[in-house]
Each structure stands twice: as C-alpha cells, then as structure tokens.
Amino acid sequence: MSDVLVVSEHRRGELRDVSYEAITAGRELADARDGDLHVAVIGGDVDGFAEDLNREGVDAIHAVENGEEFDHNVYQTAIAALLDRTDAGTVVTPNSVNGLDYVPAVAEDRGLPLVTDAIGFEYDDGLTVTREMYGSKVETTVDVDGDRHVLTVRGGEWAPAEGVGDAPVESVEVDLPESGARVTGFEEVGGGDVDIADADVLVSVGRGIEEEENLELVEELADALGATLSASRPIVDNGWLPKNRQVGQSGKVVTPDVYIAVGISGAVQHVAGMKGSDTIVAINTDPNAPIFDIADYGIVGDLFEVVPELIDEFA
Amino acid sequence: MKVLVTVKEVAEADDDFAIEGTDIAASDLEYDLNEWDDYAVEAAVQLAEAGVADEVVTVTIGPERADETVRMALAKGADRAVRVWDDAFEVGFADVAAKVSTFEAVVEAEEPDLVLGGVQAADTGFGATGVALAERIGFEHAAVVNDLEVDADAGIAHVRRELEGGVEELTDVDLPAVLTVQTGLNEPRYASLRGIRQAQRKEIDAKDLADLGLTPGDVESALEITSMYEPESESDAEIIEGDAGEAAGRLAEVLRDKGVGA
C-alpha cells in the first residue's frame, strides 16, 4: 500500500500542466514510502496523453478508455477500479475545479482521509501536509491518520515532471454504472470587445475599491496611463465589470509588461492569472497582503489617496 | 420541494493577529457567514420565491455563537435552521468525514430534495464537504456551480460549472442532488430590517450528537493540526515609502522607465 496513484487532468484535447506537477509530487511521496508511482489518464486521447505523461520516475501508466471529457462518474469508477487492481494506498490529484467535483467522492467512497490544496508535505512514518488557512494568512501542518490517504496538490507548488520515462502503458476499460449527471456541452464565457490578455499595461482593481462608484477613479488612472482596465473576481461577481475583464484562475491568464494591482489582496486564484506579468506593482493598505509577495514594487497605502496623486503625475 | 442549505460561520483574521498554539488568538478573529454559503442561501431563497421550493432549511455545525450567523440566513428568507454542536467538536479539527457524518444524520431527518452549500469555506478552504456528502447519502452532485436552473417537474437541475480559464461546463443533474456553488451565482441580498425582525421569531433547532443518533466516535477526525505559523515572505518587492504624493511621484518615475504613459 506504499504505492501512489496520480490522476492526470486534461481538457478539450490537452493535458493540463498541473498533471505534470502532480506527477512530481506523487514521485516525491512514493520515494518517501519506497513505493511505485502509477499514473492514470482517463478519457479522451488516452494513447497520446499516456505518451506525454510517460516522464522520468513514472512506473506504470493506466489508460482508461472511457469518455472524451471529464465526467465525475467515470473518474470515480475508474479510480476505484485502479485502487482495486494496483497496490496504491495514496491518491494524488491536482487541486482543480474538476478535482473538487470528484476527489471528495473518491475519498468518501473508500473511507480515506482527504487533505486538499496541499502546498507541501513530508512523509516520516506518517503523512504531514502543509496547507494554508484564513485566506493565506497562515500556514499549518496537518498530521494525517493511517497510511492510506487522498491528497490534492495546489498548482504551481511543484515543478512539472520532465524527462522521458519507459513505464508500461496498460489499457483499462471500466464498467460504468448509470449516471444521474450528464455533461451537455461547454461554453467560453466573456468575449466582449476587449481582450485583456493582449494588453501591455493593465490596471487591475479589486475589493479594496469598496463601492461601484469608486471604479471611476481606477478607470481614470487606466486612461491616464494608456492602460487597459481589468479586475479581480469580487468586482466581476458584483456585476461591476463584465466577465471578460476578470484576471485569475477562472478568468483570463494575463502576461502584460506592467500589471498594477489596486486594492487587490492577491488570493492564490488571482495570482494564478497574473504572476507571469513582467513587472507587478501593488497598492494596498494591508502590508501583509499576499500580493506584496509577488510584487516588484509596492505602496502600502490607501488607494483613495495614492491613485489621485498618480493620476496627477500622468495628467 | 425542500431545500437544505449547509452554512458555516467562518473566522477571518484581523490584519494584525497573534497565533496561540495551533490557532489564531480568538480575540483576533471575526466571525461571519461564509461568503460562498451566502450565494447558496440566496439561490435557495430565490427557488422559494419562484414557487419551486416549499421550504428552505439551513444546517450549520457550530457553537452557540454561530446563532448570529444563522439568523442572518433566516433574515434573508430561510424558513428555519438546525444547528449542531457537541463537546466532541471542541477537541480538535473536524475533517470532511466528520462533517459529512453530521450532515448525513440531518439529511435523514429532513429528507431534502436538494442540498446547496458553498464550494468552500473561507477559513479552512477544504472545498470537499458537499461532494463527499453526496457520495455518502447517494445523491447526485455537481461542484463549482455558477448558474442554476431547477426543473422540479422533470426532477433535473440544469447547472453550469465554472472551469479554469473562462470555460463553463453545462451539466444536467438528476434530483435529489447536492450542488456546491461558486460566488457570482447570483446577487446575495442584504437582510432587510423586516427580515431581521422576523428572523428573531424563527426556529433555530439546537441539537447535539445524541439528538442525531450519533456518538463522538462518529465524528472522530483523521486530521490533526500540529502547527500554525505565519508564512515567510519570499518577497523582494521594493516598497516605496513616503506619503501618498511622494510615493505616487516615485512610482510614476518607475512606470515611465518601463515605458508606461509614454
């Protein structure tokens, strides 16, 4: 039971990067437990995916040829079958939207302890997971009972697995029970006339703006700088700006030359969408806001005082 | 149709806080209704207003203090509330399975057709209870729902799931189901004064484990928090000092150097 099963993830014909990161995390755990690393790929072009996933350190690949896109029923059934036919005691998956839709059910079904959103772990007679709490303000270490578990790992915390492996690929087909949840399609959201992913300079606004009326101030700054206006999730949730302006995991990934975060605390989901910017500037009242951890320049101050002064500088 | 909404009172840390043992000092924490659950409450109340739901019941695991949060959900239109607490929860960190065992007992008593809850809690961020509950009680499920339409006659919830990168998945889920909702699903209302007054008269049914036919062993946790600390900042940010005018002036120089505003 010291083997590890990593479940990869793909969407619309492409493996997602977090799959390779999960392989690195899985290998780390398998090494600590002196076990083998199994990788599962479920649905879609499993043969092509299996080839890409065959990286250094992978001991076996299981290609489950059921379905095209993600379906939690298929994933649950396939993983249960793989846990039966391998010696894997721990399941490691990306902590992703689709992960949230099937991993808790797998853990519950098997009666395994579940720890989500791991940013690190150690294995020494038992598993100790590092994760964040209270909106990234603190880190905790969590001891997990028993030697079998389910772990989801946060994107960007482990390096993607590299190299070419020579793991055998085994085709698997599972019997699917009838499902009461059916995927009927996919839709891109947003659209609109502006593509923030094309902008060289972004002025991005977050919860710190407090009221919809105050958006005008940040619009004025964007105008003065010749920049494009974008936003973090709460602004879009409030309906103050359309979805196509949202930067983050569930919005757009942007890589401008300059990204100016105004009143954005820097939740991990937001950072996932903008950390590739060349220069990051943050204006925020809270000196401990996580946005300062990735910023190149920061002003700890009240945006309602700083932004008007900045507009004056460029007027 | 009966809708059960799982709500959680979450703790938020002040900007300045101290860590005592394996938690933040109680005096540095403020409590509020979990943001994601607020959207779930709103969705349930809208179903009631549309005549789709006959009754909206909330369930929470929390100490007496949580009544304040529960009243907020009642003030927004939930009909009644169940609050579960027991000494057994005081001893440590309840894992997903412990919460699921508690909710399972409440589901057995309430027999809802639809269970709604936030996709995650702002304090612990596990994002797992709803889907694990669905598995335990044999309901269908969907996670990270940001659009919901219930066809009660057909017994189907038409949902959209918000995937990464601006893609939405359209899914039909047979009822009974557990749906975990993402922020942005709707616009949660503010509690009206009238609602707040009415909430005072609504029932909060406080239960302990024995009331639900459970024992402390049923909510034993496999997880134990062994340390808590402030993360070391890996930041090499240049913090621009000075009053607003000075800081803005210095930042303007930096931005001009980068070709901004040219």
XYZ file of C-alpha atoms in Angstrom:
577
model
C 0.000 0.000 0.000
C 3.020 2.266 -0.278
C 2.399 2.892 -3.973
C 0.981 6.179 -5.183
C -1.644 6.763 -7.871
C -1.547 10.146 -9.605
C -4.620 11.114 -11.603
C -3.874 13.410 -14.536
C -6.210 16.002 -15.955
C -6.995 17.134 -19.469
C -9.455 19.412 -21.163
C -10.503 19.785 -24.764
C -7.784 17.546 -26.078
C -4.902 18.858 -23.997
C -3.284 17.674 -20.814
C -3.259 20.390 -18.176
C 0.126 21.442 -16.737
C -0.971 20.532 -13.217
C -0.853 16.887 -14.322
C 2.944 17.008 -14.612
C 3.208 18.845 -11.282
C 1.103 16.158 -9.606
C 3.492 13.535 -11.027
C 6.417 15.307 -9.307
C 4.502 15.428 -6.010
C 3.444 11.804 -6.410
C 7.022 10.692 -7.120
C 8.196 12.550 -4.020
C 5.675 10.716 -1.866
C 6.343 7.342 -3.499
C 10.091 7.824 -2.872
C 9.478 8.641 0.777
C 7.379 5.497 1.099
C 9.614 3.357 -1.085
C 6.740 2.658 -3.435
C 5.899 2.755 -7.130
C 4.268 5.627 -8.963
C 1.189 4.823 -11.034
C -0.329 7.465 -13.297
C -3.917 7.343 -14.524
C -5.243 9.118 -17.579
C -8.976 8.876 -18.009
C -10.882 9.611 -21.189
C -10.022 11.483 -24.371
C -6.936 10.661 -26.449
C -5.546 8.341 -23.786
C -2.795 6.915 -26.006
C -1.413 10.335 -26.894
C -1.788 11.526 -23.315
C -0.074 8.394 -21.986
C 2.931 9.140 -24.179
C 3.200 12.701 -22.830
C 2.747 11.562 -19.239
C 5.475 8.949 -19.540
C 8.098 11.013 -17.727
C 11.045 10.059 -15.599
C 10.053 8.367 -12.378
C 6.713 7.018 -13.595
C 6.461 3.262 -13.026
C 3.136 2.449 -14.678
C 0.508 4.237 -16.724
C -3.132 3.227 -16.797
C -5.054 4.494 -19.791
C -8.769 4.342 -19.097
C -10.590 4.473 -22.398
C -13.974 5.717 -21.256
C -15.436 9.000 -22.436
C -13.971 12.092 -24.061
C -14.114 14.890 -21.498
C -14.196 14.982 -17.720
C -17.160 13.207 -16.149
C -17.028 12.699 -12.385
C -18.850 9.389 -12.618
C -16.219 7.990 -14.996
C -13.362 9.320 -12.867
C -14.801 7.903 -9.645
C -15.433 4.499 -11.169
C -12.061 4.343 -12.898
C -10.091 5.322 -9.798
C -11.971 2.792 -7.670
C -11.088 0.128 -10.237
C -7.419 1.193 -10.281
C -7.229 1.130 -6.490
C -8.537 -2.428 -6.652
C -6.055 -3.623 -9.264
C -2.928 -1.803 -8.022
C -1.232 -1.637 -4.666
C -1.714 2.141 -4.458
C -2.525 3.448 -1.000
C -2.447 7.147 -1.744
C -4.224 9.063 -4.496
C -2.634 12.358 -5.568
C -4.510 14.717 -7.888
C -4.321 18.347 -8.969
C -6.362 20.680 -6.765
C -8.537 21.931 -9.594
C -12.169 22.688 -10.344
C -12.680 19.184 -11.680
C -10.743 17.799 -8.722
C -13.315 19.418 -6.430
C -16.007 17.569 -8.399
C -14.736 14.008 -7.920
C -11.910 13.720 -5.392
C -14.071 14.134 -2.237
C -16.362 11.387 -3.551
C -13.406 9.040 -4.104
C -12.145 9.652 -0.556
C -15.622 9.187 0.908
C -16.292 6.047 -1.130
C -13.051 4.443 0.081
C -13.215 5.814 3.611
C -9.851 7.534 3.143
C -8.765 10.718 4.914
C -8.699 13.666 2.497
C -6.408 16.681 2.550
C -6.929 19.243 -0.194
C -4.861 22.104 -1.556
C -1.510 20.895 -0.236
C 1.444 23.222 -0.760
C 3.947 20.760 0.696
C 4.239 17.526 2.611
C 6.611 15.294 4.498
C 6.449 11.586 4.992
C 8.159 10.096 8.002
C 6.235 7.153 9.455
C 3.141 9.119 8.539
C 1.964 11.889 6.277
C 2.188 15.532 7.374
C 0.717 18.028 4.935
C 1.391 21.758 4.763
C -1.559 23.909 3.768
C -2.833 27.434 4.205
C -5.727 28.721 6.267
C -7.514 32.001 6.871
C -7.131 33.260 3.317
C -3.364 32.522 3.073
C -2.588 34.455 6.251
C -1.162 31.382 7.982
C 0.327 28.046 7.104
C -0.491 24.904 9.039
C 0.954 21.431 9.250
C -1.641 18.687 9.401
C -0.930 15.134 10.541
C -2.979 12.507 8.720
C -4.015 9.294 10.458
C -3.240 5.974 8.801
C -1.121 5.043 5.808
C -3.724 5.479 3.077
C -4.956 8.893 2.018
C -6.147 11.203 -0.716
C -4.214 14.371 -1.388
C -4.858 17.216 -3.806
C -1.904 19.451 -4.640
C -2.031 23.149 -5.441
C -0.915 24.205 -8.916
C 2.448 25.934 -9.191
C 3.911 24.447 -5.990
C 5.781 21.511 -7.562
C 7.941 21.643 -10.675
C 6.477 19.808 -13.667
C 7.902 16.307 -14.151
C 10.376 16.174 -17.004
C 12.399 13.645 -18.960
C 11.195 10.623 -20.847
C 10.167 7.519 -18.968
C 9.693 3.957 -20.085
C 6.723 2.944 -17.994
C 4.462 0.280 -19.468
C 1.074 1.598 -20.569
C -1.882 -0.566 -19.767
C -5.273 -0.058 -21.363
C -8.177 -0.260 -18.991
C -11.880 -0.209 -19.604
C -14.307 0.050 -16.730
C -17.973 -0.823 -16.423
C -19.864 2.361 -15.809
C -22.943 2.470 -13.649
C -25.738 4.655 -14.977
C -25.083 8.287 -14.119
C -27.552 10.903 -12.995
C -25.295 13.758 -14.071
C -24.717 14.390 -17.768
C -22.372 16.926 -19.358
C -24.245 18.542 -22.240
C -21.639 20.985 -23.527
C -19.004 23.629 -22.973
C -19.089 27.365 -23.479
C -16.447 30.063 -23.491
C -17.535 33.000 -21.397
C -16.629 36.618 -21.575
C -15.964 37.507 -25.173
C -16.668 41.217 -25.500
C -14.691 43.842 -27.346
C -11.614 43.955 -25.115
C -9.128 41.143 -24.679
C -7.167 41.898 -21.526
C -4.734 39.131 -22.480
C -3.487 41.385 -25.318
C -2.803 44.454 -23.159
C 0.760 45.673 -22.497
C -0.260 47.572 -19.385
C -3.106 46.529 -17.077
C -4.595 48.492 -14.221
C -6.427 45.875 -12.193
C -8.920 46.652 -9.456
C -10.056 44.562 -6.512
C -12.260 44.503 -3.448
C -10.407 47.474 -1.930
C -12.360 49.810 -4.228
C -15.337 49.241 -1.902
C -18.126 50.812 -3.989
C -19.098 50.641 -7.647
C -18.993 54.450 -7.928
C -15.309 54.393 -6.983
C -14.447 52.411 -10.110
C -14.378 55.704 -11.959
C -11.182 56.605 -10.112
C -9.401 53.493 -11.380
C -10.797 53.990 -14.894
C -9.320 57.465 -14.814
C -5.934 56.004 -13.835
C -6.101 53.474 -16.668
C -6.899 56.291 -19.103
C -4.048 58.446 -17.828
C -1.587 55.563 -18.210
C -2.923 54.393 -21.554
C -3.653 51.087 -19.842
C -6.474 48.560 -20.039
C -8.756 48.023 -17.049
C -9.046 44.558 -15.534
C -10.318 43.238 -12.214
C -10.180 40.504 -9.616
C -13.087 38.166 -9.030
C -15.211 40.090 -6.465
C -15.588 43.038 -8.840
C -16.964 40.745 -11.554
C -19.117 38.790 -9.074
C -20.690 42.103 -8.075
C -21.518 42.799 -11.702
C -19.438 45.993 -11.704
C -17.344 44.844 -14.660
C -18.040 42.149 -17.264
C -16.528 38.670 -17.029
C -14.084 39.298 -19.878
C -12.199 41.703 -17.562
C -11.543 39.084 -14.886
C -7.946 38.059 -14.198
C -7.380 34.762 -12.428
C -7.749 31.026 -12.405
C -11.365 31.168 -13.574
C -10.849 34.302 -15.656
C -8.032 35.177 -18.019
C -4.354 34.478 -17.655
C -2.508 37.708 -18.488
C 1.173 38.472 -19.070
C 1.449 42.237 -19.609
C 4.667 44.249 -19.354
C 3.239 46.077 -16.355
C 0.434 44.931 -14.037
C -0.798 47.439 -11.466
C -2.900 45.781 -8.750
C -5.068 48.358 -6.997
C -6.812 47.196 -3.816
C -6.187 43.531 -4.635
C -5.080 41.327 -1.741
C -3.709 38.598 -4.014
C -5.626 35.403 -3.337
C -3.963 32.369 -4.866
C -6.664 32.113 -7.551
C -5.939 35.672 -8.666
C -2.177 35.262 -8.586
C -2.513 32.184 -10.823
C -3.775 34.522 -13.544
C -1.179 37.311 -13.398
C 2.071 36.035 -11.904
C 3.632 35.904 -15.375
C 3.488 39.701 -15.724
C 6.927 41.311 -16.299
C 6.568 43.999 -13.657
C 3.984 43.848 -10.883
C 3.010 46.920 -8.876
C 0.735 46.639 -5.834
C -1.131 49.360 -3.968
C -2.791 48.040 -0.808
C -3.367 49.140 2.781
C -2.512 45.756 4.325
C 1.285 45.292 4.445
C 0.746 41.536 4.899
C -1.411 41.163 1.784
C -0.064 38.236 -0.290
C 0.062 40.461 -3.390
C 3.246 42.050 -1.963
C 4.922 38.625 -2.017
C 4.909 38.601 -5.794
C 5.058 42.358 -6.438
C 8.187 44.082 -7.762
C 7.098 47.467 -6.414
C 4.652 48.130 -3.635
C 2.967 51.057 -1.981
C 1.468 50.284 1.416
C -1.207 52.917 1.500
C -4.769 53.970 0.896
C -5.634 53.696 -2.783
C -8.027 56.630 -2.425
C -5.039 58.827 -1.561
C -2.390 57.280 -3.814
C -4.382 56.830 -7.041
C -5.451 60.511 -7.407
C -1.807 61.564 -6.910
C -0.709 59.051 -9.533
C -3.329 60.331 -11.975
C -1.958 63.858 -11.420
C 1.540 62.644 -12.262
C 0.366 61.498 -15.698
C -2.266 64.169 -16.375
C -39.591 20.567 -2.783
C -37.422 21.035 0.270
C -34.016 22.697 0.033
C -31.378 22.199 2.713
C -28.565 24.740 2.767
C -25.330 23.964 4.597
C -23.952 27.167 6.046
C -20.807 27.818 8.006
C -19.753 30.549 10.326
C -16.214 31.301 9.233
C -13.477 33.128 11.062
C -11.461 35.892 9.458
C -8.165 37.055 10.911
C -7.551 40.746 11.574
C -4.675 42.405 9.696
C -2.658 42.117 12.902
C -3.046 38.836 14.658
C -1.277 36.568 17.116
C -1.000 32.807 16.914
C -1.717 30.878 20.080
C -0.815 27.215 19.839
C -2.320 25.820 16.663
C -4.837 28.580 16.006
C -5.126 32.326 15.724
C -5.929 34.042 19.035
C -9.702 34.206 19.454
C -9.531 37.948 20.100
C -8.013 38.466 16.623
C -10.769 36.623 14.807
C -14.036 37.965 13.499
C -16.903 35.719 12.524
C -19.195 35.952 9.559
C -21.377 33.891 7.248
C -19.106 32.127 4.748
C -19.187 34.153 1.524
C -19.816 31.093 -0.690
C -22.681 29.945 1.550
C -24.280 33.369 1.204
C -24.745 32.634 -2.506
C -26.195 29.218 -1.655
C -28.726 30.786 0.733
C -29.698 33.304 -1.938
C -30.167 30.546 -4.527
C -32.431 28.619 -2.150
C -34.496 31.687 -1.236
C -34.907 32.537 -4.930
C -36.192 28.987 -5.530
C -38.729 29.530 -2.747
C -39.783 32.886 -4.168
C -40.226 31.297 -7.595
C -42.532 28.691 -6.055
C -40.094 25.863 -6.814
C -39.133 25.242 -3.186
C -41.722 24.898 -0.425
C -39.283 25.142 2.411
C -35.695 26.299 2.925
C -33.892 24.872 5.946
C -30.324 25.741 6.888
C -27.982 23.473 8.773
C -24.778 24.511 10.442
C -22.150 22.863 12.626
C -21.131 25.459 15.175
C -21.271 26.616 18.771
C -23.988 28.849 20.208
C -22.109 31.909 18.925
C -22.986 30.752 15.390
C -26.665 31.564 16.032
C -25.849 35.104 14.978
C -24.717 33.902 11.571
C -27.650 31.534 11.297
C -30.030 34.435 11.995
C -28.525 36.234 9.032
C -29.573 33.383 6.748
C -33.016 33.362 8.374
C -33.317 37.118 7.885
C -32.626 36.629 4.185
C -35.534 34.251 3.869
C -34.665 30.761 5.090
C -37.613 29.272 6.976
C -35.849 27.576 9.853
C -32.445 26.380 10.983
C -30.766 23.381 12.540
C -27.552 23.977 14.452
C -25.467 21.025 15.592
C -22.816 21.256 18.271
C -21.265 18.892 20.734
C -18.313 18.764 23.097
C -16.844 16.248 20.672
C -16.258 19.091 18.168
C -14.327 21.122 20.739
C -11.425 18.701 20.905
C -9.888 19.265 17.509
C -10.189 19.947 13.830
C -13.201 18.250 12.258
C -12.256 16.596 8.981
C -14.513 16.210 5.954
C -15.823 12.791 7.019
C -16.796 14.089 10.476
C -18.832 16.902 8.945
C -20.390 14.535 6.442
C -21.481 12.148 9.219
C -23.208 15.043 10.961
C -24.911 16.338 7.826
C -25.909 12.814 6.836
C -27.920 12.485 10.047
C -29.611 15.827 9.402
C -30.415 14.825 5.810
C -32.009 11.622 7.098
C -34.226 13.647 9.411
C -35.081 16.419 6.925
C -35.309 14.442 3.669
C -34.461 17.347 1.337
C -34.759 17.124 -2.455
C -31.853 19.480 -2.988
C -28.858 20.348 -0.830
C -26.972 23.562 -1.564
C -23.755 24.819 0.006
C -20.750 26.958 -0.793
C -17.987 25.244 -2.745
C -15.524 26.075 0.024
C -15.192 27.780 3.367
C -13.099 30.928 3.563
C -11.227 29.845 6.710
C -10.194 26.221 6.104
C -10.590 26.135 2.318
C -11.047 22.380 2.016
C -13.714 22.541 -0.705
C -14.838 18.978 -0.139
C -17.819 18.619 2.195
C -20.660 18.897 -0.332
C -19.381 16.335 -2.817
C -18.387 13.914 -0.042
C -21.860 14.305 1.459
C -23.470 13.498 -1.893
C -21.436 10.306 -2.110
C -22.398 9.296 1.429
C -26.152 9.866 1.039
C -26.421 8.599 -2.521
C -27.398 11.923 -4.098
C -26.125 13.156 -7.449
C -23.807 16.159 -7.318
C -22.078 18.990 -9.117
C -19.315 21.228 -7.761
C -18.384 24.839 -8.518
C -21.805 25.744 -9.876
C -22.158 29.316 -11.115
C -25.533 29.056 -12.810
C -28.560 27.099 -11.632
C -31.992 26.400 -13.044
C -34.213 23.830 -11.374
C -36.877 21.990 -13.358
C -38.782 20.472 -10.439
C -41.321 18.649 -12.642
C -38.610 16.874 -14.593
C -36.537 16.413 -11.426
C -33.459 17.959 -13.016
C -31.111 20.780 -12.062
C -29.541 22.417 -15.108
C -26.224 23.833 -13.954
C -23.115 25.458 -15.279
C -19.796 24.613 -13.693
C -17.090 27.226 -13.833
C -13.853 25.657 -15.040
C -10.473 27.350 -15.154
C -9.651 29.788 -17.918
C -13.107 31.186 -18.653
C -14.756 27.936 -19.765
C -18.091 26.745 -18.417
C -19.380 23.189 -18.466
C -23.112 22.628 -18.910
C -24.432 19.702 -16.900
C -27.840 18.203 -16.151
C -28.066 16.717 -12.675
C -30.938 14.482 -11.562
C -32.531 15.324 -8.236
C -32.059 14.671 -5.403
C -28.668 16.309 -5.607
C -26.027 18.213 -3.702
C -24.728 21.293 -5.503
C -21.779 23.352 -4.280
C -21.919 26.904 -5.512
C -19.337 29.418 -6.621
C -19.532 33.142 -5.903
C -21.156 35.091 -8.723
C -24.051 32.623 -8.980
C -26.474 35.417 -8.063
C -26.548 38.657 -6.099
C -26.969 37.837 -2.414
C -29.448 40.221 -0.862
C -28.895 42.299 2.217
C -31.110 41.296 5.113
C -33.960 43.803 5.411
C -34.961 45.249 8.771
C -38.235 43.397 8.449
C -36.341 40.202 7.677
C -34.095 40.692 10.693
C -37.147 41.191 12.937
C -38.836 38.108 11.507
C -35.676 36.067 11.937
C -35.863 36.599 15.693
C -39.072 34.584 15.734
C -37.836 31.772 13.510
C -36.737 28.484 14.978
C -33.096 27.535 15.467
C -33.171 23.901 16.462
C -30.028 23.256 18.515
C -29.001 19.609 18.521
C -26.133 17.607 19.900
C -24.787 14.348 18.521
C -27.050 12.195 20.705
C -30.105 14.028 19.304
C -28.986 12.889 15.854
C -28.330 9.320 16.974
C -24.569 9.824 16.679
C -21.712 9.261 19.094
C -18.416 11.174 19.429
C -16.784 8.231 17.645
C -18.813 9.078 14.519
C -17.165 12.470 14.240
C -13.631 11.466 15.124
C -11.196 13.247 12.830
C -8.336 11.668 10.913
C -6.597 15.036 10.752
C -4.785 16.952 13.432
C -3.330 20.418 13.050
C 0.121 20.195 14.593
C 1.463 23.672 13.957
C 0.438 27.077 12.661
C 2.790 29.874 11.695
C 2.997 32.951 9.545
C 4.481 32.086 6.161
C 7.877 33.560 5.454
C 7.575 36.203 2.812
C 9.719 35.426 -0.198
C 9.094 38.885 -1.456
C 11.835 41.015 -2.905
C 9.393 43.833 -3.621
C 10.728 47.350 -3.385
C 8.336 49.069 -1.013
C 8.016 52.713 -1.985
C 7.902 54.770 1.190
C 6.607 58.253 1.857
C 3.213 59.936 1.914
C 0.748 59.400 -0.915
C 2.191 62.244 -3.026
C 5.809 61.175 -2.633
C 5.051 57.518 -3.205
C 2.978 58.294 -6.295
C 5.782 60.511 -7.641
C 8.377 57.784 -7.186
C 6.069 55.148 -8.695
C 5.435 57.429 -11.674
C 9.195 57.513 -12.329
C 9.340 53.729 -12.202
C 6.381 53.416 -14.565
C 7.830 55.936 -17.028
C 11.082 53.962 -17.040
C 9.029 50.958 -18.099
C 7.513 52.970 -20.925
C 4.098 53.466 -19.330
C 2.233 56.627 -20.282
C 4.769 57.459 -22.962
